Amino acid sequence: MNAPAHLDRRKVSVLKVKAASNVLKFMNRRNEQAHTRGLKVVPYTFRSAEVKDFANVKEEMRHYLYELGTDGMFTDNPDQFPRQK
């Protein structure tokens, strides 16, 4: 997210944190709703070339599996699959 010239970078950072927090809450709520209905949550496709907000694809997959509670995932990098928290 590039900030317009008139915005203070600190304020933009706060907006990013709030947005990320809201996405996390939304994903947790959606996962819970799916699980309550007996559905599995399996996001796709995790690729090392497309990682944006994480250090690497393994950290991104770990986040979705262990923090958001997804049931599995599709990835182009199975060698990076996080087997443990």
XYZ file of C-alpha atoms in Angstrom:
85
model
C 0.000 0.000 0.000
C 1.638 3.211 -1.132
C 0.646 6.255 0.850
C -0.531 9.383 -0.914
C 1.947 12.232 -0.459
C -0.347 14.116 1.948
C -0.593 11.235 4.470
C 1.774 10.767 7.362
C 3.574 7.415 7.022
C 2.905 6.612 10.694
C -0.830 6.942 10.122
C -0.607 4.669 7.089
C 1.223 2.064 9.197
C -1.586 2.171 11.740
C -4.123 1.718 8.940
C -2.209 -1.325 7.679
C -2.171 -2.882 11.159
C -5.905 -2.241 11.610
C -6.642 -3.704 8.173
C -4.541 -6.790 8.897
C -6.265 -7.214 12.251
C -9.694 -6.957 10.618
C -8.741 -9.526 7.972
C -7.534 -11.909 10.685
C -10.813 -11.513 12.610
C -12.813 -12.013 9.419
C -10.868 -15.135 8.442
C -11.189 -16.615 11.944
C -14.927 -15.967 11.945
C -15.379 -17.456 8.460
C -13.326 -20.523 9.380
C -15.424 -21.039 12.520
C -18.644 -20.728 10.507
C -17.417 -23.264 7.954
C -16.292 -25.703 10.637
C -19.631 -25.347 12.471
C -21.341 -26.426 9.246
C -19.007 -29.406 8.880
C -17.048 -27.842 6.023
C -13.295 -27.893 5.530
C -11.315 -24.729 4.803
C -8.548 -25.310 2.247
C -7.037 -22.144 0.709
C -4.934 -22.191 -2.450
C -2.353 -21.713 -4.014
C 0.650 -20.814 -1.869
C 3.707 -19.977 -3.998
C 7.139 -18.775 -2.921
C 7.153 -16.269 -5.787
C 3.952 -14.603 -4.526
C 4.637 -14.075 -0.798
C 3.826 -10.522 0.278
C 3.336 -10.029 4.007
C 5.509 -12.860 5.332
C 9.219 -13.646 5.406
C 8.716 -16.687 3.162
C 6.078 -19.110 1.930
C 6.634 -21.461 4.872
C 5.753 -18.682 7.347
C 2.701 -17.753 5.287
C 1.460 -21.359 5.263
C 2.176 -21.690 9.001
C 0.039 -18.602 9.653
C -2.928 -19.992 7.719
C -2.659 -23.454 9.266
C -1.976 -22.658 12.898
C -3.259 -19.128 13.473
C -6.285 -19.097 11.185
C -7.101 -22.773 11.630
C -7.406 -23.888 8.028
C -7.683 -27.614 7.425
C -5.152 -27.922 4.621
C -3.842 -26.044 1.613
C -2.653 -26.264 -1.946
C 0.914 -25.171 -2.621
C 3.497 -25.156 -5.370
C 6.149 -25.589 -2.658
C 5.374 -28.802 -0.755
C 8.982 -28.932 0.441
C 8.235 -25.788 2.503
C 5.112 -27.183 4.186
C 5.257 -26.373 7.933
C 4.864 -29.717 9.653
C 4.909 -28.271 13.186
C 4.065 -24.987 14.880
